[in-house]
N, CA, C and O atoms as a DFTB+ gen file, in Angstrom:
628 C
 N C O
     1  1      -1.697     -11.047       5.622
     2  2      -1.967     -10.242       6.811
     3  2      -3.435     -10.432       7.166
     4  3      -4.282     -10.492       6.275
     5  1      -3.729     -10.524       8.391
     6  2      -5.088     -10.784       8.848
     7  2      -5.793      -9.500       9.260
     8  3      -5.173      -8.564       9.764
     9  1      -7.097      -9.477       9.035
    10  2      -7.894      -8.351       9.524
    11  2      -8.567      -8.716      10.841
    12  3      -9.361      -7.940      11.374
    13  1      -8.251      -9.890      11.360
    14  2      -8.878     -10.333      12.602
    15  2      -8.406      -9.532      13.815
    16  3      -9.084      -9.518      14.842
    17  1      -7.240      -8.856      13.710
    18  2      -6.761      -8.057      14.842
    19  2      -7.538      -6.751      14.977
    20  3      -7.471      -6.110      16.026
    21  1      -8.257      -6.351      13.967
    22  2      -9.076      -5.142      14.015
    23  2     -10.472      -5.481      14.493
    24  3     -11.011      -6.534      14.152
    25  1     -11.045      -4.618      15.258
    26  2     -12.482      -4.708      15.504
    27  2     -13.115      -3.746      14.507
    28  3     -13.661      -2.706      14.876
    29  1     -13.026      -4.118      13.242
    30  2     -13.459      -3.226      12.176
    31  2     -14.946      -2.943      12.242
    32  3     -15.389      -1.863      11.851
    33  1     -15.716      -3.887      12.728
    34  2     -17.158      -3.650      12.859
    35  2     -17.406      -2.503      13.840
    36  3     -18.216      -1.618      13.567
    37  1     -16.719      -2.517      14.966
    38  2     -16.882      -1.447      15.957
    39  2     -16.411      -0.107      15.408
    40  3     -17.036       0.924      15.658
    41  1     -15.300      -0.120      14.653
    42  2     -14.802       1.122      14.057
    43  2     -15.820       1.706      13.081
    44  3     -16.083       2.909      13.091
    45  1     -16.383       0.853      12.248
    46  2     -17.368       1.336      11.279
    47  2     -18.640       1.808      11.971
    48  3     -19.184       2.857      11.627
    49  1     -19.112       1.040      12.941
    50  2     -20.329       1.427      13.665
    51  2     -20.135       2.748      14.404
    52  3     -21.039       3.583      14.429
    53  1     -18.963       2.943      15.004
    54  2     -18.686       4.184      15.728
    55  2     -18.721       5.395      14.803
    56  3     -18.993       6.513      15.239
    57  1     -18.445       5.163      13.529
    58  2     -18.459       6.256      12.541
    59  2     -19.787       6.319      11.773
    60  3     -19.938       7.096      10.830
    61  1     -20.740       5.483      12.198
    62  2     -22.064       5.521      11.590
    63  2     -22.230       4.662      10.350
    64  3     -23.148       4.897       9.564
    65  1     -21.369       3.674      10.152
    66  2     -21.439       2.808       8.972
    67  2     -21.683       1.355       9.375
    68  3     -21.421       0.957      10.510
    69  1     -22.184       0.583       8.434
    70  2     -22.457      -0.832       8.668
    71  2     -21.372      -1.710       8.056
    72  3     -20.671      -1.301       7.130
    73  1     -21.247      -2.914       8.583
    74  2     -20.408      -3.933       7.962
    75  2     -21.331      -4.740       7.066
    76  3     -22.073      -5.605       7.532
    77  1     -21.274      -4.446       5.778
    78  2     -22.129      -5.154       4.827
    79  2     -21.468      -6.471       4.446
    80  3     -20.264      -6.639       4.641
    81  1     -22.237      -7.399       3.906
    82  2     -21.623      -8.657       3.441
    83  2     -20.517      -8.405       2.406
    84  3     -19.504      -9.104       2.392
    85  1     -20.720      -7.400       1.540
    86  2     -19.708      -7.098       0.529
    87  2     -18.414      -6.602       1.184
    88  3     -17.323      -7.007       0.784
    89  1     -18.530      -5.735       2.177
    90  2     -17.339      -5.232       2.869
    91  2     -16.609      -6.359       3.576
    92  3     -15.379      -6.424       3.557
    93  1     -17.366      -7.239       4.196
    94  2     -16.765      -8.392       4.867
    95  2     -15.995      -9.258       3.862
    96  3     -14.866      -9.673       4.126
    97  1     -16.621      -9.526       2.706
    98  2     -15.975     -10.361       1.694
    99  2     -14.735      -9.676       1.108
   100  3     -13.741     -10.340       0.815
   101  1     -14.793      -8.377       0.942
   102  2     -13.634      -7.654       0.413
   103  2     -12.474      -7.709       1.400
   104  3     -11.333      -7.936       0.998
   105  1     -12.747      -7.506       2.666
   106  2     -11.695      -7.640       3.689
   107  2     -11.103      -9.043       3.672
   108  3      -9.886      -9.213       3.734
   109  1     -11.969     -10.043       3.587
   110  2     -11.496     -11.433       3.531
   111  2     -10.632     -11.664       2.290
   112  3      -9.593     -12.320       2.362
   113  1     -11.073     -11.116       1.146
   114  2     -10.336     -11.300      -0.110
   115  2      -8.960     -10.646      -0.053
   116  3      -7.990     -11.187      -0.584
   117  1      -8.876      -9.495       0.583
   118  2      -7.578      -8.834       0.724
   119  2      -6.667      -9.687       1.599
   120  3      -5.488      -9.862       1.291
   121  1      -7.210     -10.212       2.678
   122  2      -6.413     -11.053       3.580
   123  2      -5.904     -12.306       2.886
   124  3      -4.779     -12.744       3.127
   125  1      -6.725     -12.875       2.034
   126  2      -6.317     -14.081       1.312
   127  2      -5.117     -13.807       0.417
   128  3      -4.359     -14.722       0.095
   129  1      -4.942     -12.558       0.017
   130  2      -3.800     -12.190      -0.809
   131  2      -2.498     -12.167      -0.040
   132  3      -1.427     -12.131      -0.646
   133  1      -2.564     -12.189       1.279
   134  2      -1.386     -12.217       2.151
   135  2      -0.387     -11.119       1.802
   136  3       0.811     -11.375       1.678
   137  1      -0.875      -9.924       1.648
   138  2       0.008      -8.800       1.342
   139  2      -0.636      -7.924       0.297
   140  3      -1.843      -7.687       0.336
   141  1       0.146      -7.450      -0.623
   142  2      -0.357      -6.557      -1.659
   143  2      -1.195      -7.329      -2.663
   144  3      -0.732      -8.295      -3.271
   145  1      -2.438      -6.887      -2.827
   146  2      -3.414      -7.587      -3.659
   147  2      -4.033      -6.597      -4.644
   148  3      -4.414      -5.492      -4.260
   149  1      -4.130      -6.989      -5.901
   150  2      -4.699      -6.094      -6.914
   151  2      -6.224      -6.071      -6.814
   152  3      -6.827      -6.999      -6.276
   153  1      -6.841      -5.016      -7.327
   154  2      -8.312      -4.968      -7.340
   155  2      -8.918      -6.137      -8.121
   156  3      -9.965      -6.659      -7.736
   157  1      -8.277      -6.547      -9.202
   158  2      -8.798      -7.677      -9.981
   159  2      -8.767      -8.974      -9.162
   160  3      -9.703      -9.771      -9.223
   161  1      -7.695      -9.181      -8.401
   162  2      -7.620     -10.371      -7.550
   163  2      -8.713     -10.335      -6.480
   164  3      -9.357     -11.344      -6.192
   165  1      -8.903      -9.153      -5.902
   166  2      -9.950      -8.998      -4.885
   167  2     -11.308      -9.279      -5.497
   168  3     -12.111     -10.018      -4.926
   169  1     -11.568      -8.696      -6.654
   170  2     -12.842      -8.884      -7.348
   171  2     -13.094     -10.363      -7.638
   172  3     -14.195     -10.860      -7.399
   173  1     -12.102     -11.057      -8.142
   174  2     -12.274     -12.486      -8.470
   175  2     -12.559     -13.316      -7.218
   176  3     -13.380     -14.232      -7.261
   177  1     -11.898     -13.008      -6.115
   178  2     -12.149     -13.755      -4.869
   179  2     -13.561     -13.488      -4.344
   180  3     -14.249     -14.404      -3.895
   181  1     -13.982     -12.227      -4.407
   182  2     -15.335     -11.883      -3.942
   183  2     -16.363     -12.534      -4.853
   184  3     -17.348     -13.106      -4.387
   185  1     -16.127     -12.443      -6.144
   186  2     -17.068     -12.985      -7.137
   187  2     -17.206     -14.503      -7.025
   188  3     -18.261     -15.057      -7.336
   189  1     -16.146     -15.172      -6.584
   190  2     -16.211     -16.626      -6.394
   191  2     -17.207     -16.987      -5.292
   192  3     -17.730     -18.102      -5.261
   193  1     -17.465     -16.045      -4.394
   194  2     -18.401     -16.294      -3.294
   195  2     -19.795     -15.737      -3.568
   196  3     -20.801     -16.344      -3.199
   197  1     -19.844     -14.564      -4.225
   198  2     -21.127     -13.943      -4.575
   199  2     -21.036     -13.535      -6.045
   200  3     -20.409     -12.529      -6.379
   201  1     -21.651     -14.305      -6.902
   202  2     -21.524     -14.102      -8.342
   203  2     -22.093     -12.769      -8.822
   204  3     -21.639     -12.247      -9.841
   205  1     -23.070     -12.206      -8.118
   206  2     -23.723     -10.991      -8.600
   207  2     -23.036      -9.688      -8.167
   208  3     -23.573      -8.610      -8.421
   209  1     -21.874      -9.758      -7.525
   210  2     -21.140      -8.547      -7.141
   211  2     -20.409      -8.008      -8.368
   212  3     -19.732      -8.757      -9.071
   213  1     -20.547      -6.706      -8.622
   214  2     -19.861      -6.126      -9.779
   215  2     -18.609      -5.371      -9.348
   216  3     -18.395      -5.105      -8.166
   217  1     -17.789      -5.035     -10.341
   218  2     -16.522      -4.348     -10.077
   219  2     -16.734      -3.004      -9.378
   220  3     -15.961      -2.634      -8.494
   221  1     -17.770      -2.284      -9.771
   222  2     -18.022      -0.970      -9.168
   223  2     -18.212      -1.098      -7.658
   224  3     -17.731      -0.256      -6.899
   225  1     -18.904      -2.136      -7.223
   226  2     -19.115      -2.367      -5.789
   227  2     -17.784      -2.609      -5.093
   228  3     -17.543      -2.079      -4.008
   229  1     -16.925      -3.401      -5.709
   230  2     -15.611      -3.685      -5.123
   231  2     -14.787      -2.404      -5.050
   232  3     -14.219      -2.102      -4.001
   233  1     -14.710      -1.648      -6.139
   234  2     -13.912      -0.416      -6.141
   235  2     -14.462       0.608      -5.152
   236  3     -13.697       1.252      -4.435
   237  1     -15.771       0.757      -5.112
   238  2     -16.387       1.721      -4.188
   239  2     -16.062       1.347      -2.738
   240  3     -15.725       2.208      -1.925
   241  1     -16.166       0.064      -2.430
   242  2     -15.883      -0.379      -1.058
   243  2     -14.397      -0.344      -0.732
   244  3     -14.036      -0.128       0.425
   245  1     -13.534      -0.549      -1.705
   246  2     -12.099      -0.387      -1.455
   247  2     -11.808       1.058      -1.061
   248  3     -11.045       1.314      -0.129
   249  1     -12.416       1.991      -1.771
   250  2     -12.251       3.406      -1.415
   251  2     -12.759       3.699      -0.020
   252  3     -12.112       4.407       0.753
   253  1     -13.925       3.152       0.300
   254  2     -14.502       3.347       1.630
   255  2     -13.589       2.756       2.710
   256  3     -13.342       3.403       3.727
   257  1     -13.094       1.547       2.501
   258  2     -12.237       0.896       3.494
   259  2     -10.912       1.647       3.664
   260  3     -10.339       1.653       4.754
   261  1     -10.423       2.278       2.591
   262  2      -9.228       3.126       2.699
   263  2      -9.540       4.372       3.523
   264  3      -8.743       4.772       4.371
   265  1     -10.697       4.987       3.276
   266  2     -11.092       6.163       4.063
   267  2     -11.222       5.823       5.543
   268  3     -10.895       6.646       6.399
   269  1     -11.692       4.630       5.849
   270  2     -11.818       4.182       7.234
   271  2     -10.470       3.782       7.826
   272  3     -10.365       3.495       9.018
   273  1      -9.440       3.767       6.981
   274  2      -8.083       3.359       7.361
   275  2      -8.002       1.919       7.836
   276  3      -7.154       1.564       8.655
   277  1      -8.899       1.098       7.310
   278  2      -8.830      -0.340       7.557
   279  2      -7.997      -1.022       6.476
   280  3      -7.458      -2.110       6.678
   281  1      -7.904      -0.363       5.330
   282  2      -7.159      -0.865       4.179
   283  2      -6.284       0.274       3.687
   284  3      -6.676       1.440       3.751
   285  1      -5.098      -0.064       3.196
   286  2      -4.231       0.937       2.594
   287  2      -3.964       0.554       1.143
   288  3      -3.925      -0.625       0.790
   289  1      -3.781       1.574       0.314
   290  2      -3.533       1.372      -1.109
   291  2      -2.166       1.926      -1.462
   292  3      -1.698       2.903      -0.877
   293  1      -1.542       1.282      -2.426
   294  2      -0.240       1.740      -2.907
   295  2      -0.171       1.459      -4.406
   296  3      -0.649       0.428      -4.881
   297  1       0.423       2.382      -5.134
   298  2       0.565       2.232      -6.584
   299  2       2.006       1.843      -6.886
   300  3       2.940       2.574      -6.556
   301  1       2.176       0.688      -7.516
   302  2       3.492       0.163      -7.853
   303  2       3.492      -0.186      -9.339
   304  3       2.682      -0.993      -9.795
   305  1       4.395       0.420     -10.078
   306  2       4.513       0.105     -11.501
   307  2       3.220       0.288     -12.275
   308  3       2.926      -0.502     -13.172
   309  1       2.446       1.305     -11.950
   310  2       1.207       1.579     -12.670
   311  2       0.021       0.753     -12.214
   312  3      -1.060       0.872     -12.790
   313  1       0.186      -0.073     -11.207
   314  2      -0.890      -0.947     -10.706
   315  2      -1.177      -0.625      -9.250
   316  3      -0.253      -0.456      -8.454
   317  1      -2.457      -0.539      -8.898
   318  2      -2.848      -0.338      -7.504
   319  2      -2.851      -1.676      -6.775
   320  3      -3.269      -2.696      -7.322
   321  1      -2.379      -1.656      -5.536
   322  2      -2.387      -2.819      -4.661
   323  2      -3.007      -2.394      -3.332
   324  3      -2.887      -1.243      -2.913
   325  1      -3.664      -3.338      -2.684
   326  2      -4.322      -3.081      -1.408
   327  2      -3.831      -4.096      -0.392
   328  3      -3.486      -5.229      -0.726
   329  1      -3.809      -3.654       0.859
   330  2      -3.500      -4.552       1.967
   331  2      -4.237      -4.067       3.204
   332  3      -4.611      -2.898       3.305
   333  1      -4.435      -4.970       4.130
   334  2      -5.071      -4.617       5.395
   335  2      -4.118      -3.695       6.152
   336  3      -2.924      -3.976       6.253
   337  1      -4.648      -2.599       6.679
   338  2      -3.825      -1.674       7.453
   339  2      -3.373      -2.351       8.740
   340  3      -4.137      -3.070       9.384
   341  1      -2.136      -2.111       9.094
   342  2      -1.658      -2.677      10.356
   343  2      -1.951      -1.685      11.476
   344  3      -2.192      -0.503      11.231
   345  1      -1.928      -2.181      12.692
   346  2      -2.207      -1.307      13.825
   347  2      -1.067      -0.330      14.068
   348  3      -1.274       0.735      14.650
   349  1       0.126      -0.683      13.629
   350  2       1.241       0.255      13.700
   351  2       1.601       0.634      12.266
   352  3       1.641      -0.230      11.390
   353  1       1.861       1.900      12.023
   354  2       2.175       2.329      10.657
   355  2       3.410       1.620      10.109
   356  3       4.338       1.297      10.851
   357  1       3.405       1.387       8.823
   358  2       4.592       0.873       8.141
   359  2       4.643       1.514       6.762
   360  3       3.658       2.074       6.280
   361  1       5.799       1.421       6.145
   362  2       6.020       2.098       4.881
   363  2       6.747       1.157       3.936
   364  3       7.149       0.060       4.323
   365  1       6.913       1.592       2.697
   366  2       7.534       0.742       1.689
   367  2       8.622       1.477       0.928
   368  3       8.525       2.676       0.666
   369  1       9.655       0.733       0.582
   370  2      10.667       1.162      -0.367
   371  2      10.376       0.375      -1.639
   372  3      10.291      -0.853      -1.603
   373  1      10.225       1.068      -2.756
   374  2       9.841       0.399      -4.003
   375  2      10.885       0.690      -5.060
   376  3      11.206       1.849      -5.322
   377  1      11.410      -0.350      -5.662
   378  2      12.442      -0.213      -6.681
   379  2      11.801       0.143      -8.029
   380  3      10.904      -0.554      -8.503
   381  1      12.275       1.237      -8.637
   382  2      11.794       1.658      -9.955
   383  2      12.126       0.622     -11.027
   384  3      11.389       0.464     -12.000
   385  1      13.230      -0.073     -10.841
   386  2      13.730      -0.972     -11.873
   387  2      13.031      -2.335     -11.861
   388  3      12.555      -2.793     -12.900
   389  1      12.965      -2.985     -10.698
   390  2      12.433      -4.355     -10.637
   391  2      11.115      -4.459      -9.881
   392  3      10.566      -5.554      -9.758
   393  1      10.592      -3.337      -9.371
   394  2       9.345      -3.290      -8.601
   395  2       9.406      -4.066      -7.288
   396  3       8.367      -4.413      -6.725
   397  1      10.614      -4.341      -6.797
   398  2      10.743      -4.984      -5.484
   399  2      10.134      -4.067      -4.429
   400  3      10.250      -2.844      -4.513
   401  1       9.488      -4.665      -3.444
   402  2       8.866      -3.908      -2.361
   403  2       9.501      -4.358      -1.052
   404  3       9.486      -5.539      -0.706
   405  1      10.060      -3.389      -0.333
   406  2      10.691      -3.661       0.954
   407  2       9.904      -2.901       2.008
   408  3       9.775      -1.679       1.942
   409  1       9.382      -3.635       2.975
   410  2       8.612      -2.996       4.045
   411  2       9.561      -2.484       5.116
   412  3      10.491      -3.178       5.526
   413  1       9.307      -1.243       5.568
   414  2      10.111      -0.668       6.650
   415  2       9.182      -0.175       7.754
   416  3       8.033       0.187       7.498
   417  1       9.683      -0.165       8.962
   418  2       8.862       0.245      10.096
   419  2       8.738       1.770      10.145
   420  3       9.520       2.495       9.531
   421  1       7.758       2.222      10.874
   422  2       7.538       3.652      11.043
   423  2       8.705       4.298      11.784
   424  3       8.989       5.480      11.589
   425  1       9.375       3.528      12.627
   426  2      10.513       4.042      13.399
   427  2      11.585       4.600      12.455
   428  3      12.269       5.565      12.794
   429  1      11.730       3.994      11.276
   430  2      12.755       4.434      10.328
   431  2      12.460       5.806       9.735
   432  3      13.392       6.543       9.415
   433  1      11.185       6.170       9.581
   434  2      10.838       7.446       8.939
   435  2      10.285       8.489       9.907
   436  3      10.123       9.652       9.534
   437  1       9.997       8.094      11.126
   438  2       9.426       9.042      12.089
   439  2      10.299      10.280      12.289
   440  3       9.755      11.383      12.356
   441  1      11.631      10.154      12.387
   442  2      12.447      11.372      12.522
   443  2      12.253      12.338      11.341
   444  3      12.263      13.555      11.531
   445  1      12.080      11.807      10.141
   446  2      11.820      12.633       8.962
   447  2      10.479      13.344       9.093
   448  3      10.388      14.544       8.834
   449  1       9.434      12.615       9.495
   450  2       8.117      13.214       9.704
   451  2       8.181      14.301      10.779
   452  3       7.602      15.377      10.626
   453  1       8.892      14.004      11.865
   454  2       9.029      14.977      12.966
   455  2       9.745      16.239      12.497
   456  3       9.366      17.346      12.880
   457  1      10.765      16.082      11.681
   458  2      11.518      17.233      11.169
   459  2      10.627      18.104      10.290
   460  3      10.677      19.330      10.388
   461  1       9.823      17.497       9.445
   462  2       8.894      18.257       8.600
   463  2       7.911      19.040       9.468
   464  3       7.628      20.209       9.208
   465  1       7.399      18.378      10.498
   466  2       6.448      19.071      11.372
   467  2       7.123      20.225      12.117
   468  3       6.560      21.313      12.235
   469  1       8.311      19.979      12.608
   470  2       9.037      20.993      13.383
   471  2       9.448      22.177      12.501
   472  3       9.257      23.331      12.885
   473  1      10.005      21.899      11.333
   474  2      10.555      22.966      10.498
   475  2       9.522      23.633       9.595
   476  3       9.649      24.814       9.275
   477  1       8.508      22.889       9.188
   478  2       7.527      23.435       8.242
   479  2       6.130      23.585       8.834
   480  3       5.205      24.037       8.161
   481  1       5.987      23.196      10.111
   482  2       4.686      23.234      10.778
   483  2       3.621      22.503       9.954
   484  3       2.492      22.968       9.802
   485  1       4.020      21.353       9.433
   486  2       3.129      20.533       8.611
   487  2       3.085      19.140       9.218
   488  3       4.100      18.445       9.268
   489  1       1.915      18.736       9.677
   490  2       1.761      17.414      10.305
   491  2       1.363      16.393       9.243
   492  3       0.303      16.506       8.627
   493  1       2.209      15.409       9.039
   494  2       1.918      14.343       8.081
   495  2       0.911      13.398       8.708
   496  3       1.118      12.891       9.811
   497  1      -0.173      13.167       8.001
   498  2      -1.263      12.323       8.489
   499  2      -1.379      11.076       7.612
   500  3      -2.404      10.834       6.975
   501  1      -0.313      10.305       7.599
   502  2      -0.301       9.087       6.790
   503  2       0.351       7.964       7.585
   504  3       1.373       8.149       8.246
   505  1      -0.261       6.817       7.498
   506  2       0.294       5.634       8.161
   507  2       0.974       4.703       7.169
   508  3       1.447       3.627       7.536
   509  1       1.019       5.121       5.910
   510  2       1.506       4.236       4.858
   511  2       2.081       5.105       3.742
   512  3       1.334       5.737       2.995
   513  1       3.406       5.135       3.630
   514  2       4.067       5.964       2.628
   515  2       4.993       5.084       1.801
   516  3       5.608       4.150       2.316
   517  1       5.083       5.393       0.522
   518  2       5.991       4.671      -0.373
   519  2       7.114       5.599      -0.813
   520  3       6.878       6.738      -1.215
   521  1       8.331       5.095      -0.730
   522  2       9.510       5.806      -1.214
   523  2      10.045       5.025      -2.410
   524  3      10.220       3.809      -2.332
   525  1      10.303       5.719      -3.509
   526  2      10.750       5.072      -4.733
   527  2      12.224       5.329      -4.966
   528  3      12.728       6.418      -4.689
   529  1      12.908       4.326      -5.474
   530  2      14.333       4.440      -5.760
   531  2      14.835       3.145      -6.353
   532  3      14.099       2.465      -7.067
   533  1      16.084       2.789      -6.068
   534  2      16.690       1.557      -6.567
   535  2      17.089       0.658      -5.409
   536  3      17.721       1.106      -4.453
   537  1      16.717      -0.608      -5.498
   538  2      17.096      -1.579      -4.470
   539  2      18.597      -1.883      -4.605
   540  3      19.233      -1.514      -5.593
   541  1      19.131      -2.550      -3.613
   542  2      20.565      -2.853      -3.589
   543  2      20.977      -3.692      -4.798
   544  3      22.035      -3.459      -5.382
   545  1      20.161      -4.651      -5.169
   546  2      20.485      -5.530      -6.301
   547  2      20.558      -4.740      -7.613
   548  3      21.484      -4.926      -8.402
   549  1      19.583      -3.862      -7.840
   550  2      19.573      -3.070      -9.069
   551  2      20.688      -2.025      -9.071
   552  3      21.270      -1.740     -10.118
   553  1      20.989      -1.453      -7.903
   554  2      22.101      -0.496      -7.818
   555  2      23.412      -1.197      -8.136
   556  3      24.256      -0.645      -8.842
   557  1      23.591      -2.413      -7.621
   558  2      24.822      -3.162      -7.877
   559  2      24.933      -3.508      -9.365
   560  3      26.027      -3.478      -9.929
   561  1      23.822      -3.831      -9.991
   562  2      23.838      -4.167     -11.415
   563  2      24.159      -2.949     -12.269
   564  3      24.774      -3.084     -13.327
   565  1      23.755      -1.773     -11.832
   566  2      24.014      -0.548     -12.591
   567  2      25.426      -0.019     -12.387
   568  3      25.939       0.695     -13.248
   569  1      26.059      -0.346     -11.283
   570  2      27.389       0.184     -10.974
   571  2      28.418      -0.178     -12.046
   572  3      29.147       0.714     -12.478
   573  1      28.523      -1.433     -12.503
   574  2      29.506      -1.752     -13.552
   575  2      29.229      -0.984     -14.849
   576  3      30.166      -0.576     -15.535
   577  1      27.963      -0.786     -15.186
   578  2      27.625      -0.046     -16.404
   579  2      28.085       1.401     -16.294
   580  3      28.580       1.967     -17.269
   581  1      27.928       2.007     -15.121
   582  2      28.375       3.392     -14.917
   583  2      29.893       3.493     -14.998
   584  3      30.429       4.441     -15.570
   585  1      30.586       2.505     -14.419
   586  2      32.056       2.524     -14.474
   587  2      32.533       2.407     -15.922
   588  3      33.477       3.087     -16.325
   589  1      31.874       1.538     -16.708
   590  2      32.244       1.389     -18.118
   591  2      31.998       2.689     -18.873
   592  3      32.815       3.089     -19.703
   593  1      30.876       3.354     -18.590
   594  2      30.536       4.611     -19.271
   595  2      31.555       5.691     -18.912
   596  3      31.971       6.455     -19.783
   597  1      31.962       5.768     -17.649
   598  2      32.960       6.760     -17.239
   599  2      34.299       6.461     -17.903
   600  3      35.024       7.378     -18.290
   601  1      34.621       5.193     -18.034
   602  2      35.882       4.808     -18.686
   603  2      35.896       5.225     -20.145
   604  3      36.923       5.685     -20.643
   605  1      34.786       5.074     -20.835
   606  2      34.699       5.472     -22.245
   607  2      34.832       6.987     -22.369
   608  3      35.499       7.474     -23.283
   609  1      34.202       7.742     -21.457
   610  2      34.276       9.204     -21.500
   611  2      35.714       9.654     -21.293
   612  3      36.165      10.591     -21.952
   613  1      36.435       9.011     -20.397
   614  2      37.829       9.374     -20.112
   615  2      38.730       9.105     -21.306
   616  3      39.668       9.866     -21.545
   617  1      38.471       8.044     -22.061
   618  2      39.295       7.716     -23.224
   619  2      38.999       8.648     -24.394
   620  3      39.855       8.871     -25.250
   621  1      37.769       9.196     -24.426
   622  2      37.406      10.071     -25.535
   623  2      37.936      11.484     -25.334
   624  3      38.165      12.209     -26.302
   625  1      38.132      11.876     -24.076
   626  2      38.523      13.246     -23.749
   627  2      39.952      13.458     -23.948
   628  3      40.450      14.560     -23.718
């Protein structure tokens, strides 16, 4: 995913922040990952260009870029991943079993967000949400095991 569609410099300047060389390199490193990128991958890409950048600088700037909503973070299987925020919100379905990630559009979850706001008077302020469960492949693999388990229970009773 490219960060070239954002005028991130203007967004940061409008909020009183600068585009530092480190921030520029971190954005570039995330883009090079073409999707979900770990902090270690980002750090290694940045470090390949500027050897004196430390991990703390990368982590601090990842947090800053998330606060600016230029980057979004998601935790999958105990690991944080980062990606460039898209101009339109999107969300993820993440399989607990195989860690598959399926991207879904905001249109799919907007009715749910609207219902929460209408019924609970709570406005969700997120452009990136992860829903955890089982993908179709893992559900299909578990179905025969469940049928076998039910069959054993029926024979024992």
